[in-house]
Coordinates of C-alpha atoms and ligand atoms in Angstrom, one line a residue:
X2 CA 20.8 9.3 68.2
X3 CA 22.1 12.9 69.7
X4 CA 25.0 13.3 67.1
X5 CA 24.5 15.3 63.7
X6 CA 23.4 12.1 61.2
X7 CA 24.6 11.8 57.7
X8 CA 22.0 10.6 55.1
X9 CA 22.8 9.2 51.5
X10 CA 19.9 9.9 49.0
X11 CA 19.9 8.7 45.5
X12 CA 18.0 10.4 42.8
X13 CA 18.1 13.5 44.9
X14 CA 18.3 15.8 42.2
X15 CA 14.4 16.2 41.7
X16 CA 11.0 14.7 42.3
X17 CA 10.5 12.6 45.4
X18 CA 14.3 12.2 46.5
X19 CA 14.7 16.2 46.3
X20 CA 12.2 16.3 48.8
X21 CA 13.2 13.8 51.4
X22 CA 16.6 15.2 50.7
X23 CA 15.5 18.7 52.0
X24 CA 13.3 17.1 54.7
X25 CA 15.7 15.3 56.4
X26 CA 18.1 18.4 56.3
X27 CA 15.6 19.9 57.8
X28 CA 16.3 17.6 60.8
X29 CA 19.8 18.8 61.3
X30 CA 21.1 16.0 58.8
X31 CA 24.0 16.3 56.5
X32 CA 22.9 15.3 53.3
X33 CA 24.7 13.2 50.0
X34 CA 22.6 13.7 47.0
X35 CA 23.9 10.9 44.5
X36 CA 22.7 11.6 41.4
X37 CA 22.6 10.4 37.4
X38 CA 22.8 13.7 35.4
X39 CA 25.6 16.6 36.0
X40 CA 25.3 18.7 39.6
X41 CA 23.6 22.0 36.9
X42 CA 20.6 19.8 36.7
X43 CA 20.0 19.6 40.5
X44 CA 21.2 23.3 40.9
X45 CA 17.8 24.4 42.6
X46 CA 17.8 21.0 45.5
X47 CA 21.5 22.4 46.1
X48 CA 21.0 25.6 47.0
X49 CA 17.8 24.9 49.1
X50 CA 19.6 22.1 51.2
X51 CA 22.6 24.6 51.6
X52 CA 20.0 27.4 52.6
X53 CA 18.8 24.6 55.5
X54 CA 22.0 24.7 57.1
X55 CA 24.0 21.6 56.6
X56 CA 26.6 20.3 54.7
X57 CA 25.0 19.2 51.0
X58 CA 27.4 17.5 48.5
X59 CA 26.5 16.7 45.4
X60 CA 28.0 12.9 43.5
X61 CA 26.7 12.1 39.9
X62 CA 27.0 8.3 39.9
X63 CA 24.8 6.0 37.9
X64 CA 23.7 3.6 40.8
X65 CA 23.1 0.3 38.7
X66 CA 26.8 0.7 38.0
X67 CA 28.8 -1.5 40.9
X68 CA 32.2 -0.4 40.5
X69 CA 31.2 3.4 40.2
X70 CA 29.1 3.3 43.4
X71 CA 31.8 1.5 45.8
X72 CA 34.0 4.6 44.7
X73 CA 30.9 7.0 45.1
X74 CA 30.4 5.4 48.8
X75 CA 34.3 5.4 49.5
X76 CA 34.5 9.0 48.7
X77 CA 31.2 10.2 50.7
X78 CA 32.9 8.2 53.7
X79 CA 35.8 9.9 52.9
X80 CA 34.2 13.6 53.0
X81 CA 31.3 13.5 55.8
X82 CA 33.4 10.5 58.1
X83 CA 30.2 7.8 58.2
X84 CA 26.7 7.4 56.5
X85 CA 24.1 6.6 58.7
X86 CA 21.1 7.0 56.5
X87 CA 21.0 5.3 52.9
X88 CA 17.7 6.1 51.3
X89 CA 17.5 4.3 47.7
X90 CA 15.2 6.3 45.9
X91 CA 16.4 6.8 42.4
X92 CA 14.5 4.9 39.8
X93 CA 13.4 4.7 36.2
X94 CA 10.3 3.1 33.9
X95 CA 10.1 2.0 30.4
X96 CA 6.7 0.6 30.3
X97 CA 5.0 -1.6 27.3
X98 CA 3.0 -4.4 27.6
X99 CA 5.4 -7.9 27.9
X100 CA 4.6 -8.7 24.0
X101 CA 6.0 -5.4 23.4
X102 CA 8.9 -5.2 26.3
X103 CA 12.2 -6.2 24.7
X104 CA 15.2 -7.3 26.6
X105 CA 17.2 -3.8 27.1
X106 CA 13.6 -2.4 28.6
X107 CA 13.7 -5.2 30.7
X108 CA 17.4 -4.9 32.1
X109 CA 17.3 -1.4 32.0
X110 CA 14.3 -1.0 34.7
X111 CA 16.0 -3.6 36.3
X112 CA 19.2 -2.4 36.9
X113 CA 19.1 1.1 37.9
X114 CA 15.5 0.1 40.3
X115 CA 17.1 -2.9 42.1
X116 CA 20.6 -4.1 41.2
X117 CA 20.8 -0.2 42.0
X118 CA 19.6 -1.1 45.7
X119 CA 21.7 -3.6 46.0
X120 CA 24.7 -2.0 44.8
X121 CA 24.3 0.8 47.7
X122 CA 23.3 -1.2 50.3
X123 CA 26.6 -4.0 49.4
X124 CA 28.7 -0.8 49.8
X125 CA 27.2 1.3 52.6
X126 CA 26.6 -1.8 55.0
X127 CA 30.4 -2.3 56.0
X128 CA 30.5 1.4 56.7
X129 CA 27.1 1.1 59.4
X130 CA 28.0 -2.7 60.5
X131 CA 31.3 -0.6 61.9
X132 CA 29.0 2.1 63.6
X133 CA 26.7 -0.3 64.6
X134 CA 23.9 1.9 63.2
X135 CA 22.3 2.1 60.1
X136 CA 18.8 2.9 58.6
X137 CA 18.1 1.7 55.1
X138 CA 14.8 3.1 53.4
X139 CA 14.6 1.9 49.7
X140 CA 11.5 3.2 47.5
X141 CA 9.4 0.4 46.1
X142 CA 6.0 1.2 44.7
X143 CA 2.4 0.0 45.4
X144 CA 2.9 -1.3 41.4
X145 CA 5.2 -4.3 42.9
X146 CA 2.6 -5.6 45.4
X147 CA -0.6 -5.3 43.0
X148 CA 1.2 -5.5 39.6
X149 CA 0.3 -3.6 36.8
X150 CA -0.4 -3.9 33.2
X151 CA 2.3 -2.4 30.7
X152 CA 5.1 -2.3 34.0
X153 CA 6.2 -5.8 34.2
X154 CA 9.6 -4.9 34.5
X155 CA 8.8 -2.0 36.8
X156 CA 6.5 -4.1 39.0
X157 CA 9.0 -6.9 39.3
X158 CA 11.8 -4.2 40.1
X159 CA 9.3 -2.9 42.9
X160 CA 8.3 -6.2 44.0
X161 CA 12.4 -7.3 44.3
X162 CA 13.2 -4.5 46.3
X163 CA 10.8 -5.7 49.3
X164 CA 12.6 -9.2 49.1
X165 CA 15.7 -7.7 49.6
X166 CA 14.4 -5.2 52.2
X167 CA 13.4 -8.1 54.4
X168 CA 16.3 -9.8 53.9
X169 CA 19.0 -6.9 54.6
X170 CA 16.2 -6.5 58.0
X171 CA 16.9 -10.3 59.0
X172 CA 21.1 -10.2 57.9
X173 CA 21.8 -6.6 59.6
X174 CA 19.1 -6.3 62.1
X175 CA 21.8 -7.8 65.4
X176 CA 24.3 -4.9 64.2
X177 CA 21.2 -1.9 65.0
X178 CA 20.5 -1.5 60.9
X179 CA 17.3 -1.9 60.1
X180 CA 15.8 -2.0 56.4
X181 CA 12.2 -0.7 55.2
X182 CA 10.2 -0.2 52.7
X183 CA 8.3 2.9 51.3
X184 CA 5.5 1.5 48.9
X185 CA 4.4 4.7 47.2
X186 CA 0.8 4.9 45.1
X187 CA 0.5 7.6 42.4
X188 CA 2.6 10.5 43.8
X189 CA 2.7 14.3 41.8
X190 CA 6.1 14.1 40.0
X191 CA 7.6 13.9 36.4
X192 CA 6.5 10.3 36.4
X193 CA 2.6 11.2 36.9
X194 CA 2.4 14.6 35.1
X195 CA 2.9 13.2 31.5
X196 CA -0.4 11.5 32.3
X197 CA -3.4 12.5 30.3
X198 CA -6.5 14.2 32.6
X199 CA -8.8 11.1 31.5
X200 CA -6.1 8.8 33.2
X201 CA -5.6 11.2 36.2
X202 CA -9.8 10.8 36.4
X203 CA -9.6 6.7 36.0
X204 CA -6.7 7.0 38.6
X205 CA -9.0 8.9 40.9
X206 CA -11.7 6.2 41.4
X207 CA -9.0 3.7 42.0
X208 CA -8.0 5.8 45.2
X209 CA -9.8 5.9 48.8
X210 CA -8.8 9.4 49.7
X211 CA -9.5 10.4 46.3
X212 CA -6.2 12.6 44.8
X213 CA -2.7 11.9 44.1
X214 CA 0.2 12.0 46.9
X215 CA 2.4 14.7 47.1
X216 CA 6.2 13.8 47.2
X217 CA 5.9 15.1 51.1
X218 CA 3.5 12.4 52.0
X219 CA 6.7 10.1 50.9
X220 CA 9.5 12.2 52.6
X221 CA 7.4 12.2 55.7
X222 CA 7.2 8.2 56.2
X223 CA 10.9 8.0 55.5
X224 CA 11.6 10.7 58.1
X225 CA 9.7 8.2 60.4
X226 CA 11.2 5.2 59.4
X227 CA 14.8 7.0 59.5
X228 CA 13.7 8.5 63.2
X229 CA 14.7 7.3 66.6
X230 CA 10.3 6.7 66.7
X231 CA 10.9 3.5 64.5
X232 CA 13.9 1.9 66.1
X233 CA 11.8 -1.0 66.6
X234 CA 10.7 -1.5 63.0
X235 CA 12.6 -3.1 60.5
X236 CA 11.8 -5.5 57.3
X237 CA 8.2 -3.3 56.7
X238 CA 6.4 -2.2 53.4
X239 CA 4.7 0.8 54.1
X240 CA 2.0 1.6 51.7
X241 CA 1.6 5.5 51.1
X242 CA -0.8 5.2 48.9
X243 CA -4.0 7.2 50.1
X244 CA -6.0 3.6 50.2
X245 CA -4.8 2.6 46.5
X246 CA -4.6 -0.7 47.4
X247 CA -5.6 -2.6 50.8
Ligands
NAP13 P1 11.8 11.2 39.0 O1 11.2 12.5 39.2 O2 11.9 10.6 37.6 O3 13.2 11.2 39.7 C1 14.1 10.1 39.6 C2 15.5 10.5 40.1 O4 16.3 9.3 39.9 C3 16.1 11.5 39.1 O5 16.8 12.5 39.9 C4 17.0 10.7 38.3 O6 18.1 11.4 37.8 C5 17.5 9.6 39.2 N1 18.0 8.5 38.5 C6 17.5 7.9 37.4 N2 18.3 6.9 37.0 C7 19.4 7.0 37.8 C8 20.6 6.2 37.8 N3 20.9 5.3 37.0 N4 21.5 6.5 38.8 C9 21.3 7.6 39.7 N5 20.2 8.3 39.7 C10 19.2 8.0 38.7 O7 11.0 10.1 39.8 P2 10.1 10.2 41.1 O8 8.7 10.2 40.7 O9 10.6 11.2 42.0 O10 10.4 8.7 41.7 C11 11.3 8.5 42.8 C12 11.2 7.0 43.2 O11 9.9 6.8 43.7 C13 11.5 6.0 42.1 O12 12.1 4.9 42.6 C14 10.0 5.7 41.7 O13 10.0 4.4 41.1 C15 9.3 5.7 43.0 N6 7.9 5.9 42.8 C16 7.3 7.0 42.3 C17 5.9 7.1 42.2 C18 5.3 8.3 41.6 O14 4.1 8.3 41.5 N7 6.0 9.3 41.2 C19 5.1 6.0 42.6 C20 5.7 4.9 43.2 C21 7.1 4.8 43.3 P3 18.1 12.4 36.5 O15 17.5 13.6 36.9 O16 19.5 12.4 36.1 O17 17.3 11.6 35.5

């Protein structure tokens, strides 16, 4: 596609989604970082996606909320004229072992990690199907194809999201969208630096390549799956997990 592209990103504000934010600015595409906290808190993304060059606008929205994210994805319309991109990337955890998990850690996870995909893709889809282009990227996690003990609401969040990837690949795939999957494995972010050294160490032996990802190694597989390179790829999980699990 020749013409200047406009990508949605959720949880933009930091960790991962900051950086595939900034990396596909860096290909010359407008960005809309939708995000839960106040713009302040994503102050530092801001400026760097303005200092790339494009247009950068900033939407607090909780995405597991379906009335606020129709008006968040009318009103992006509205402002940048189409979204050709939708990357759904925010997501939480609340882990305990199931004896332990109550029902609001359950829902909670659940939510914001996948109603929150489907709530962006049920509102940004009409937009593409009209364009007859779209590229959906949502982030799963290696956790939701292995399972893990103390995330079964995460896991089965993770694990959801590739259901629904598949099937928004087999509904939309006739109008050009196409729908993937990014399966991260441990990746340097918030989420992995409140772990202890002796579980970085455990973590270490579980991992071919032998170190944790950084949120690059992530923004660079969605750039691929977003690029013209993978117009022929829909409905994939792709593990980035430095061998984690094979
Ligand atoms: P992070 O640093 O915690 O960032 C998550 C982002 O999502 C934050 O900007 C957060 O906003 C936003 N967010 C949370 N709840 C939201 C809501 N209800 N509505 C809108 N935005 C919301 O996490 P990360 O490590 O970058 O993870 C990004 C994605 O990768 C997640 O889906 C995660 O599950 C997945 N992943 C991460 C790893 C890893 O090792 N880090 C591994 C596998 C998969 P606030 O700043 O306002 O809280």
């Amino acid at each position: 596609m020749n013409e200047k592209r406009v990508a949605l990103v959720t949880g933009a504000g930091r960790g991962i989604g900051a950086t595939i934010a900034l990396t596909l600015a860096k290909e010359n595409t407008d960005i809309a970082v939708v995000d839960y906290a106040a713009e302040e808190s994503a102050k530092e993304t801001m400026e760097t996606l303005a200092a790339c060059g494009v247009t950068a606008r900033y939407y607090a929205c909780d995405v597991s909320d379906f009335s606020a994210t129709k008006t968040v994805v009318e009103q992006i319309v509205k402002d940048f004229g189409k979204i050709d991109i939708l990357v759904n990337n925010a997501g939480i955890t609340a882990d305990k072992l199931l004896m332990r998990m109550d029902e609001s850690d359950w829902d909670r996870v659940l939510n914001i990690n996948l109603k929150g995909c489907f709530n962006m893709i049920k509102h940004v889809t009409p937009h593409m199907m009209r364009k007859r282009y779209g590229r959906i990227v949502s982030i799963s996690s290696v956790v939701g194809l292995m399972g893990n003990a103390g995330q079964a609401n995460y896991a089965a969040s993770k694990a959801g999201i590739i259901g629904l990837t598949k099937t928004v690949a087999k509904e939309f795939g006739a109008r050009n969208i196409t729908a993937n999957a990014v399966a991260p494995g441990f990746i340097k972010t918030a989420m992995t630096d409140a772990l202890t050294e002796e579980q970085k160490q455990a973590m270490y032996k579980l991992i071919p390549l032998g170190a944790l990802g950084e949120t690059q190694d992530i923004a660079n597989a969605v750039k691929f799956l977003v690029s013209d390179d993978a117009r022929y790829i829909t409905g994939v999980v792709l593990k980035v997990d430095g061998g984690m699990y094979i």
